[in-house]
Coordinates of C-alpha atoms in Angstrom, one line a residue:
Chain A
X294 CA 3.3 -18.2 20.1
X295 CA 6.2 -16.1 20.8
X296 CA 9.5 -17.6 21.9
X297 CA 10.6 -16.3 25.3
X298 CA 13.5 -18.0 26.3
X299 CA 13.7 -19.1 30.2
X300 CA 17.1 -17.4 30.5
X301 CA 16.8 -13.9 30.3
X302 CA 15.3 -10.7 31.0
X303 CA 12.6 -8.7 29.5
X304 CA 11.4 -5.6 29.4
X305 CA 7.5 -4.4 29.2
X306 CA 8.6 -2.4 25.8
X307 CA 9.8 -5.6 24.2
X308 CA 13.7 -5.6 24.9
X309 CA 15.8 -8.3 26.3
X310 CA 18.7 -8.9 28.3
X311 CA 21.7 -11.6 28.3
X312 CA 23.9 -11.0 31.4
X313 CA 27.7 -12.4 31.2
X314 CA 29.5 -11.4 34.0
X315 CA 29.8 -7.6 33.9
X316 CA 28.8 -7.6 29.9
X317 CA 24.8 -7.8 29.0
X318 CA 23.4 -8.0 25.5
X319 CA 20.6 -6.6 24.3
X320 CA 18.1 -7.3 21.8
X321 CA 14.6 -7.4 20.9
X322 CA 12.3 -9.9 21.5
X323 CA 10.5 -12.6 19.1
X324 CA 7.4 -10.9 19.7
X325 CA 8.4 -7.4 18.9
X326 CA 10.1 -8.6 16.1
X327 CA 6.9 -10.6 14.4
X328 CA 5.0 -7.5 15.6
X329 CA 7.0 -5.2 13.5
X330 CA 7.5 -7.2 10.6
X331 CA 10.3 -7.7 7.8
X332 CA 13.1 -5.3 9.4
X333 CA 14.9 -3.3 6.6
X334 CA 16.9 -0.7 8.3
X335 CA 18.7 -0.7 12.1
X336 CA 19.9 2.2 13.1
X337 CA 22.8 1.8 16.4
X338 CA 25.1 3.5 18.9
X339 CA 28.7 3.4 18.2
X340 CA 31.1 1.6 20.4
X341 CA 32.2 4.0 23.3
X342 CA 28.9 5.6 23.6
X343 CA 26.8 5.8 27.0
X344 CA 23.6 4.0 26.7
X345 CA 20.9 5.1 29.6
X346 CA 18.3 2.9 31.2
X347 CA 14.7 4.2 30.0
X348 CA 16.3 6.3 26.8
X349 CA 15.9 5.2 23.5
X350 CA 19.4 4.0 22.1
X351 CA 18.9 3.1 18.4
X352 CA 16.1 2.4 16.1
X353 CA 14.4 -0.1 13.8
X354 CA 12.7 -0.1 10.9
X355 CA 10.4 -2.5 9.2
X356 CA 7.9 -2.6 6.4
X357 CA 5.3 -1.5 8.3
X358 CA 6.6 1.5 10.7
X359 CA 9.6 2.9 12.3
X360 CA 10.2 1.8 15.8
X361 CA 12.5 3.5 19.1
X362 CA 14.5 0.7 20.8
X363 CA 14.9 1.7 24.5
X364 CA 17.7 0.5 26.5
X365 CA 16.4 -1.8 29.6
X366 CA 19.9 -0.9 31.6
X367 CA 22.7 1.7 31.9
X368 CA 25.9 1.0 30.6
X369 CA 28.7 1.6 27.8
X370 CA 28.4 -0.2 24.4
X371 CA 31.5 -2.4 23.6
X372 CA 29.9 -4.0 20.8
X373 CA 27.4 -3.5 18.1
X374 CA 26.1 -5.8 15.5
X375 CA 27.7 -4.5 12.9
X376 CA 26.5 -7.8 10.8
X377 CA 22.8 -6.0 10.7
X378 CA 24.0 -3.2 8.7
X379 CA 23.4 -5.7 5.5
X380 CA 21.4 -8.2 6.7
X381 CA 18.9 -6.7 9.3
X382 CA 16.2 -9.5 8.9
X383 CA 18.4 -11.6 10.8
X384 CA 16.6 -9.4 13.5
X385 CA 13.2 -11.3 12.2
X386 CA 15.0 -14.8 12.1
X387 CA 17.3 -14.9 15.2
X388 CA 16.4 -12.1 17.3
X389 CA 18.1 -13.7 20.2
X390 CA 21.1 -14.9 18.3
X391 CA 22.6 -13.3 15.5
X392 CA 20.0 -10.3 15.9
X393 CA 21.0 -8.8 18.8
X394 CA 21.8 -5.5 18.8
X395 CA 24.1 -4.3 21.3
X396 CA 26.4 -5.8 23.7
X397 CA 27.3 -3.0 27.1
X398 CA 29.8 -2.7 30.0
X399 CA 26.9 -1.9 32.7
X400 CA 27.5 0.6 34.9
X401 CA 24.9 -0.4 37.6
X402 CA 24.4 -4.8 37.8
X403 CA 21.7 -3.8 39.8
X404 CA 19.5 -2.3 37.6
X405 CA 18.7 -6.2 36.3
X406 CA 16.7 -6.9 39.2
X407 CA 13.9 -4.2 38.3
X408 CA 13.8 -6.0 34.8
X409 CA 11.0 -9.0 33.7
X410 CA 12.0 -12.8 33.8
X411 CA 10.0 -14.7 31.1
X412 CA 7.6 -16.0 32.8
X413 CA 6.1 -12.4 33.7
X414 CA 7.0 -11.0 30.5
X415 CA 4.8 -13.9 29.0
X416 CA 2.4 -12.9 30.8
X417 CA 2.0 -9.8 28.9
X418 CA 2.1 -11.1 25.7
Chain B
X53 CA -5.1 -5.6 11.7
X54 CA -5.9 -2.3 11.2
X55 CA -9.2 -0.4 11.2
X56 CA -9.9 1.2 7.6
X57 CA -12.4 3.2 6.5
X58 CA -14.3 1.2 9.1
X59 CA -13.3 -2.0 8.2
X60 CA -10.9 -4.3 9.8
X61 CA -8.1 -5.2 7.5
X62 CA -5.1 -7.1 7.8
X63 CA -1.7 -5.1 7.0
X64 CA 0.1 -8.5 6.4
X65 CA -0.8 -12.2 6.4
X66 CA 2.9 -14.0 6.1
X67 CA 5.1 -11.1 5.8
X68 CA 5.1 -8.1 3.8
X69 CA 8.3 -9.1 1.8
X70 CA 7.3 -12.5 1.1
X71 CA 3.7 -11.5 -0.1
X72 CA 5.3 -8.6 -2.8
X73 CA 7.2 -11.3 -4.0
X74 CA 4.7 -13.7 -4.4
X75 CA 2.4 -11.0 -6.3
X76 CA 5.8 -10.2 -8.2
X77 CA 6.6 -14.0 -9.1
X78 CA 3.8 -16.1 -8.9
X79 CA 0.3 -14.8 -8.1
X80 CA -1.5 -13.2 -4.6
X81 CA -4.8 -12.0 -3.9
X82 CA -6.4 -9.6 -1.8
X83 CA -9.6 -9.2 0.0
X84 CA -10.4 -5.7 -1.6
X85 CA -14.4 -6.1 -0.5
X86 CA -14.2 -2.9 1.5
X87 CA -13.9 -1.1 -2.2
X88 CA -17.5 0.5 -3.2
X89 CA -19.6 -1.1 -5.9
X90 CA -22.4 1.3 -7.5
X91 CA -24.7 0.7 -10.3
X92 CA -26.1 3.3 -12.4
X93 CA -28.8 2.7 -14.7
X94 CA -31.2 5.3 -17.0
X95 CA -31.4 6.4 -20.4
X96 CA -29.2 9.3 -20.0
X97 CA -26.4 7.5 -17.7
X98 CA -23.6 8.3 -20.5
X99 CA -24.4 11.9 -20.5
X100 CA -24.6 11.8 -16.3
X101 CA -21.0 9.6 -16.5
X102 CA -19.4 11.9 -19.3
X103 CA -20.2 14.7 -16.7
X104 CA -19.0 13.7 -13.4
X105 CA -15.9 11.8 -14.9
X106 CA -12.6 12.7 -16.5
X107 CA -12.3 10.1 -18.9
X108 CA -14.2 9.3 -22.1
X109 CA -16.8 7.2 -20.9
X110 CA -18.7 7.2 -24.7
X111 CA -15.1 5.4 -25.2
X112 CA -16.3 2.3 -24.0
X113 CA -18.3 -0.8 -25.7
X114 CA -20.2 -3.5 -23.4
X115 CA -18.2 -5.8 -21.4
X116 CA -15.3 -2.8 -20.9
X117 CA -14.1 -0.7 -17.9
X118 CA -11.9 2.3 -17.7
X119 CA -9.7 4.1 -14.7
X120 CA -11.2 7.8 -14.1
X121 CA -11.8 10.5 -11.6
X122 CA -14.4 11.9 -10.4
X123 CA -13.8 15.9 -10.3
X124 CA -15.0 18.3 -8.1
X125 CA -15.6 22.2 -9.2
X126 CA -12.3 23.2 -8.3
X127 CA -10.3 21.1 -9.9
X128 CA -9.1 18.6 -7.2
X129 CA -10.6 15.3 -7.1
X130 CA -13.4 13.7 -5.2
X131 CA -12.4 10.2 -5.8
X132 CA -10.3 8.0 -8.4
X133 CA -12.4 5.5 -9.3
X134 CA -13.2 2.7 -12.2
X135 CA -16.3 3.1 -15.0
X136 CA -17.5 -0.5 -16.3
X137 CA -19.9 -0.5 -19.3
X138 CA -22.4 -3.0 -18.6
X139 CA -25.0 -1.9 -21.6
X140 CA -25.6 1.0 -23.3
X141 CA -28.0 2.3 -20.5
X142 CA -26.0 0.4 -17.7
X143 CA -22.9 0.9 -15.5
X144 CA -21.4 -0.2 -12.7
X145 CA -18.2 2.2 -10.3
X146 CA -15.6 1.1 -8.6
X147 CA -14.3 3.5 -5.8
X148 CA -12.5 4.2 -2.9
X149 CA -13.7 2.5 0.5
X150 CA -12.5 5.8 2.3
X151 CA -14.7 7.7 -0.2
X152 CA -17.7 5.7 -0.5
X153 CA -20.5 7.9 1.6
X154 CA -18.9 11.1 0.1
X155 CA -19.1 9.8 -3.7
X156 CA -22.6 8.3 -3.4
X157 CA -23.6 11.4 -2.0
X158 CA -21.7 13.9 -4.3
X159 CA -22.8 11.9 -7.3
X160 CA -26.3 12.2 -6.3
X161 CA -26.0 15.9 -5.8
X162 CA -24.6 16.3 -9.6
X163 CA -27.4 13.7 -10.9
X164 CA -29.9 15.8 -12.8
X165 CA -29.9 13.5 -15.5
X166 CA -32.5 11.0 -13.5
X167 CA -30.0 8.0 -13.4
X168 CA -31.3 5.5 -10.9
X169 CA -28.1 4.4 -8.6
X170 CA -27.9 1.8 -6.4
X171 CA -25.1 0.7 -3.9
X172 CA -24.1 -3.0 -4.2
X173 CA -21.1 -3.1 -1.7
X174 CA -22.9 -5.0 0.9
X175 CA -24.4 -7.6 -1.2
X176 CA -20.7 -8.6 -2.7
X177 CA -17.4 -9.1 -1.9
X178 CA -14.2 -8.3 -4.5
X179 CA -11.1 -10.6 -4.5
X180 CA -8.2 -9.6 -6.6
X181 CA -5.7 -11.9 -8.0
X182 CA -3.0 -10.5 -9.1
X183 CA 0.6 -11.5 -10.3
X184 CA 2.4 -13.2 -13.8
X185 CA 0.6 -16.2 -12.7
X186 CA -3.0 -15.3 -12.3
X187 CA -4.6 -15.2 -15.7
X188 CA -3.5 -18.6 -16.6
X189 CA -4.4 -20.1 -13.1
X190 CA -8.0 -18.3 -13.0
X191 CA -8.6 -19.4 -16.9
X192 CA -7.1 -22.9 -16.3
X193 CA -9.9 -23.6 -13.2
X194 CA -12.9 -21.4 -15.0
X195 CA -15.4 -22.3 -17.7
X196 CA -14.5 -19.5 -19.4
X197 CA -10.5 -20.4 -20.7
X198 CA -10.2 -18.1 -23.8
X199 CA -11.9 -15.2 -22.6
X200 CA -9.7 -14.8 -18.9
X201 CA -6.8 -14.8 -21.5
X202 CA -8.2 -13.0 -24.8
X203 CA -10.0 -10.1 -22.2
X204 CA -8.3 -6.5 -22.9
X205 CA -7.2 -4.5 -20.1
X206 CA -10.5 -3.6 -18.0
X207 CA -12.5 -5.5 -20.1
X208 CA -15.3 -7.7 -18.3
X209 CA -15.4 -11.8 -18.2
X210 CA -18.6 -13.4 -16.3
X211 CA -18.0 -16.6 -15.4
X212 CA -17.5 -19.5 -13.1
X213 CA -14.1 -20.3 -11.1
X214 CA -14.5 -23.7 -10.6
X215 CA -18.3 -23.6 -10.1
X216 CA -18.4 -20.5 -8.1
X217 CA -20.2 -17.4 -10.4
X218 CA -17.8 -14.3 -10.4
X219 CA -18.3 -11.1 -12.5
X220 CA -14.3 -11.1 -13.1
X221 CA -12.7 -7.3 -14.8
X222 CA -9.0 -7.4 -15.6
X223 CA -7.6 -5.1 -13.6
X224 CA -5.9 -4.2 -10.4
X225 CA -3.4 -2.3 -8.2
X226 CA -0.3 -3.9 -7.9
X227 CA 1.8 -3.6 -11.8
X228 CA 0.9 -6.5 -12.5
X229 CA -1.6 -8.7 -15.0
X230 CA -4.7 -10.1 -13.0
X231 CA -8.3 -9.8 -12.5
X232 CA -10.2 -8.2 -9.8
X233 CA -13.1 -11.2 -8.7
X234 CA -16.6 -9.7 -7.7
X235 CA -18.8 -12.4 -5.7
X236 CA -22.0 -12.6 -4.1
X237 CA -21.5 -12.7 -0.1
X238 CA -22.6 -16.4 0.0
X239 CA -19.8 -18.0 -2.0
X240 CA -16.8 -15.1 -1.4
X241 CA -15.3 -17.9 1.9
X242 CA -15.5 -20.4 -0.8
X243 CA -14.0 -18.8 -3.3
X244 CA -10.6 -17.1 -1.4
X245 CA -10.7 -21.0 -0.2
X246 CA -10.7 -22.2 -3.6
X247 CA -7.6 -19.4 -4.8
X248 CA -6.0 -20.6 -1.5
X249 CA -5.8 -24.3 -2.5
X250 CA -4.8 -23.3 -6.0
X251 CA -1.5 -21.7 -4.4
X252 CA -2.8 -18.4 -4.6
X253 CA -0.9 -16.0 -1.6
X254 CA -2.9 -14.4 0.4
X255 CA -1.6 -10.9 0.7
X256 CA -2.4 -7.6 3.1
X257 CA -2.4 -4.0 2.8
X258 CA 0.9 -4.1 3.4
X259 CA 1.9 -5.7 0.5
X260 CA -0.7 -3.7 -1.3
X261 CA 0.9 -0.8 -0.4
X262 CA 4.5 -1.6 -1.7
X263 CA 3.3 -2.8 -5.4
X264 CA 1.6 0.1 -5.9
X265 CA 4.0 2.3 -4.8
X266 CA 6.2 0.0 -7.6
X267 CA 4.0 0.1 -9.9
X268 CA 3.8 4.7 -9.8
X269 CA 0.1 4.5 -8.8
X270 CA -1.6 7.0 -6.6
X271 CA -3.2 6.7 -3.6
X272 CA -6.6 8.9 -2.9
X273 CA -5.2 10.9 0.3
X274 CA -1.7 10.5 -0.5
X275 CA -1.4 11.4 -3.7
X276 CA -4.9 12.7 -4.9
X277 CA -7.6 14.8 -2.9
X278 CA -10.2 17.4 -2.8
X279 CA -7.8 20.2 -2.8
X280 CA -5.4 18.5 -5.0
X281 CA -4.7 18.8 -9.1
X282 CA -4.7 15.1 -10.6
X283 CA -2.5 16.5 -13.4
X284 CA 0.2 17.4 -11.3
X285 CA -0.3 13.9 -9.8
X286 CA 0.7 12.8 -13.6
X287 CA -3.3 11.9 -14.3
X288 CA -3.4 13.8 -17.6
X289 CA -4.1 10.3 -19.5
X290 CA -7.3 10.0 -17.7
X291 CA -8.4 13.6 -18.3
X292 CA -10.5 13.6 -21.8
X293 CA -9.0 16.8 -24.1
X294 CA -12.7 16.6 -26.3
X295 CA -15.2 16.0 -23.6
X296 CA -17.1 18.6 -21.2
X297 CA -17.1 17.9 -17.7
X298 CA -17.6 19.0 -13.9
X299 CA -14.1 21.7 -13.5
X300 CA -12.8 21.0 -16.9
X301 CA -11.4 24.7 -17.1
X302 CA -9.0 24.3 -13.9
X303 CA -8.2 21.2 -15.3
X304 CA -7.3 22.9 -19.1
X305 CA -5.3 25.5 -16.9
X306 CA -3.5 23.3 -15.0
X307 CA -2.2 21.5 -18.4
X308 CA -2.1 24.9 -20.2
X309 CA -0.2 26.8 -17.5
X310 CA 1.4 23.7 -15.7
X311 CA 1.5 23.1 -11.9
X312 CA 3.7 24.2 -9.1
X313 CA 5.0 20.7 -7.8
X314 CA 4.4 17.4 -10.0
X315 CA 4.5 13.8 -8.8
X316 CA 7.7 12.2 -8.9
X317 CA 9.6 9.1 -7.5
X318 CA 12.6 9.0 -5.3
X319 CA 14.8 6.3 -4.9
X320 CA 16.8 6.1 -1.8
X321 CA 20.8 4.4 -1.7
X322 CA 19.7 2.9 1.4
X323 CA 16.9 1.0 3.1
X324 CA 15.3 3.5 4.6
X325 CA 11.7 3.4 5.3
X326 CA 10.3 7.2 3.9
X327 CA 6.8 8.5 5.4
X328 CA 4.8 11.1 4.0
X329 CA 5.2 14.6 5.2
X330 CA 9.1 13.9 5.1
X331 CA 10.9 17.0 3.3
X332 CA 12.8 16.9 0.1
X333 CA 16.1 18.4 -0.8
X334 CA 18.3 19.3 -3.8
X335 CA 21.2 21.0 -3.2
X336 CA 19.9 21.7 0.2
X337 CA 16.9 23.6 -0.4
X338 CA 13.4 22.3 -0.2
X339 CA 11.9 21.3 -3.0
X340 CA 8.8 19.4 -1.8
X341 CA 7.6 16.6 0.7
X342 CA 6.9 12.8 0.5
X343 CA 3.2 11.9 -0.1
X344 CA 4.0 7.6 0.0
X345 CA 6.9 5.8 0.7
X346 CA 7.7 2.0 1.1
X347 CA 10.8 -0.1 1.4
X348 CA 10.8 -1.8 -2.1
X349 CA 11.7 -5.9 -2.0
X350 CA 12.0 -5.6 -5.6
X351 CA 15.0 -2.7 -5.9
X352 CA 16.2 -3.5 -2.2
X353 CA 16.0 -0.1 -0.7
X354 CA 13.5 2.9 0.1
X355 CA 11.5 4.1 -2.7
X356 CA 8.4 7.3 -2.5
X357 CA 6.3 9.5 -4.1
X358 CA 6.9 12.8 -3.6
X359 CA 5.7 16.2 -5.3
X360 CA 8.3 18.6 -6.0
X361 CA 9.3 22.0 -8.0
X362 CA 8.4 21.0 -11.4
X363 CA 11.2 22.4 -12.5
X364 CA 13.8 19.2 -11.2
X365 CA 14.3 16.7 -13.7
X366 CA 14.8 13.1 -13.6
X367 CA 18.0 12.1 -12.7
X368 CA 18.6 14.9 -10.0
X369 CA 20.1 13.7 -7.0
X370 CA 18.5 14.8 -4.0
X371 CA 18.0 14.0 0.0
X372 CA 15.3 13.0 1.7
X373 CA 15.2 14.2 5.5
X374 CA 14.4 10.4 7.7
X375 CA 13.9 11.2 11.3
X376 CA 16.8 13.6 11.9
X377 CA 19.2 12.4 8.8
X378 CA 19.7 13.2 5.1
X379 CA 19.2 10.1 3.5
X380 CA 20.9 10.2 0.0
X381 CA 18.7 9.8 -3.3
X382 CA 17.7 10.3 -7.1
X383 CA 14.9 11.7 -8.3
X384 CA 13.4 9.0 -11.0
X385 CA 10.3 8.3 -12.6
X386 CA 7.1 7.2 -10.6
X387 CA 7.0 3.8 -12.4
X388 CA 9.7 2.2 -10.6
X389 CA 8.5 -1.5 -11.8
X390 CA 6.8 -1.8 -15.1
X391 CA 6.1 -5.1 -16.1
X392 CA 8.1 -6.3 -19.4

């Protein structure tokens, strides 16, 4: 069974959410991750950039296929994981931890409450 | 899982990294019953095989097998495929799953020579254990210890893997030393139970796909089809130079005259995962286009076929385009893992 941790948000395309204050971080989830496979390459905005709910803002790829990672809420990206450059399977072995992939300045809180909580993204899974 | 050639398959069991490795260090196997097993029996089946194959099958003594193609009239290939002598007036094929109706039904066309053929595919199942560690594990739990280790490449052993009766042929698809295991149907569960409790990794297509892309061997669709020359695929060695057989002229031109593009590898500076149909640059020009590409666990970065100007050496750095970027490479011989 996937983990889906009771804290955060979800998307339906396999995304999470970590809200601090005005800061979220963005990942995705245990499920998307053992669906893909070993991840070999990430491919992320730089700091500064715009990220917009619905778009695709970066890309994985694993063993099996290339995947678009789309970004579950608006905002600007103050942090990337620079640490997955080298060592991307951390997105396989701590893809709430250490494999995030973003961390954004949203531009519209609101946008969360449209998101999943884990108990209805479960549900999908 | 994946649907091929109407089969469900898994594409990985553990994890694609971990089951390369295990194949590279240890030993892994792979449920390969989907492949096509054909007998062919007469007393003109040599002169039938000689004609719809590539190799020399008059090459061959009892008990040994050989990697072929089957050719079509225009030089492309129908199949890749392997011969197995069984006796003088007996033989058994190995080919493609994603062939199998259109073989069995070309090869029938082209049989004038009144060879009796029979499809055994869904009375058995094939298991192939492959990997450093194979031979000695599969000799060590048989009843048949000197002739798993003493058997030539290809060559035939039939016996019994700790009871269980398998018609075992040293061969495979990975790079590495193994055997490919043909069962009955009633004792295949047992025996991928058996390899399991002996430590033997189960492995996917997945896996599959990266050791033979290691290993520099083609793919039928990728790097071999109808409309395609097997000697600019680099399949020369399998292609008799004394024999007569079905196209042999476009297959003397394509060696006389060379071909356009020829099959080489590319190996990426990053980890990149390369798809087919992905252009190829050198000095920003296009040169060619990816036929296979996998991330490689063994060299730590993207690795593919491709077929290029035959003009570019090896050693030519070059760019593959990956969804929107130039991705950095060499161009480099196809076998980029041979075993020591």
């Amino acid at each position: 069974m996937a983990n889906v941790p009771a804290d955060l948000k979800y998307t339906k395309s396999h995304e999470w959410v970590r809200v601090d204050g005005n800061l979220a971080t963005i990942g995705i989830t245990d499920h998307a991750q053992s669906e893909l496979g070993d991840i070999v390459f990430v491919d992320l905005p730089a700091v500064g950039a715009e990220i917009s709910q619905g778009n695709s803002f970066g890309t994985v790829e694993s063993v099996k296929t290339a995947a678009d990672v789309y970004a579950p809420i608006s905002g600007k990206v103050v942090a990337a994981n620079a640490g997955l450059g080298s060592a991307s399977e951390l997105m396989n072995s701590d893809p709430y931890g250490d494999g995030y992939m973003v961390t954004i300045e949203m531009s519209d809180a609101s946008q969360l409450d449209g998101l999943l909580d884990a108990a209805a993204y479960s549900a999908l899974l | 899982m994946v649907e091929f050639a109407g089969y469900d398959m898994p594409v990985q069991y553990d994890s694609v990294i971990a089951e390369s490795k295990a194949v590279r260090e240890g030993a892994g196997m792979f449920d390969v019953s989907h492949m096509a097993r054909l007998i062919f029996k007469g007393e003109r089946v040599l002169e039938f095989l000689e004609h719809i194959t590539t190799n020399d099958v008059s090459k061959l003594v009892d008990g040994q097998g050989q990697y072929s193609i089957l050719p079509n009239f225009e030089g492309g290939a129908v199949d890749d495929i392997i011969v197995y002598r069984l006796e003088a007036t007996k033989f058994a094929m190995v080919v493609n799953a994603s062939n199998h109706a259109k073989d069995v039904a070309w090869m029938k066309a082209q049989n004038t020579f009144g060879v009796e053929i029979t499809d055994e595919t869904e009375l058995t199942s094939m298991i192939a254990v492959q990997g450093p560690r194979a031979v000695d594990l599969l000799a060590e739990h048989s009843d048949a210890f000197d002739q798993f280790n003493s058997a030539v490449a290809f060559g035939i052993v039939e016996a019994a893997i700790e009871g269980i009766p398998v018609f075992a042929a040293r061969s495979g698809y990975t790079g590495e030393d193994g055997y490919e295991l043909i069962v009955n149907n009633e004792h295949a569960v047992a025996l991928w139970d058996t390899l399991v409790d002996l430590g033997v990794k189960p492995c996917g297509l997945g896996a599959r796909d990266v050791l033979r892309v290691e290993a520099g061997l083609p793919l039928y669709g990728h790097e071999l089809g109808d409309d395609m020359s097997p000697i600019a695929a680099g399949l020369g060695w399998v292609v008799s130079k004394t024999k007569a057989f079905i196209g042999l002229e476009h297959y003397n031109a394509a060696r006389a005259n060379g071909t356009a593009t020829k099959l080489q590898g590319v190996r990426l500076s990053s980890k990149r995962l390369i798809a087919p149909g992905m252009k190829v640059f050198v000095d920003g020009e296009e040169v060619g286009e990816v036929s296979s590409g996998v991330f490689s666990p063994l060299l730590d970065c993207g690795i593919a076929f491709v077929f290029i100007d035959s003009a570019i050496a090896l050693g030519t750095p070059c760019e593959i385009e990956v969804r929107g970027k130039m991705e950095p490479g060499t161009v480099v011989s196809k076998r980029f893992y041979k075993r020591a």
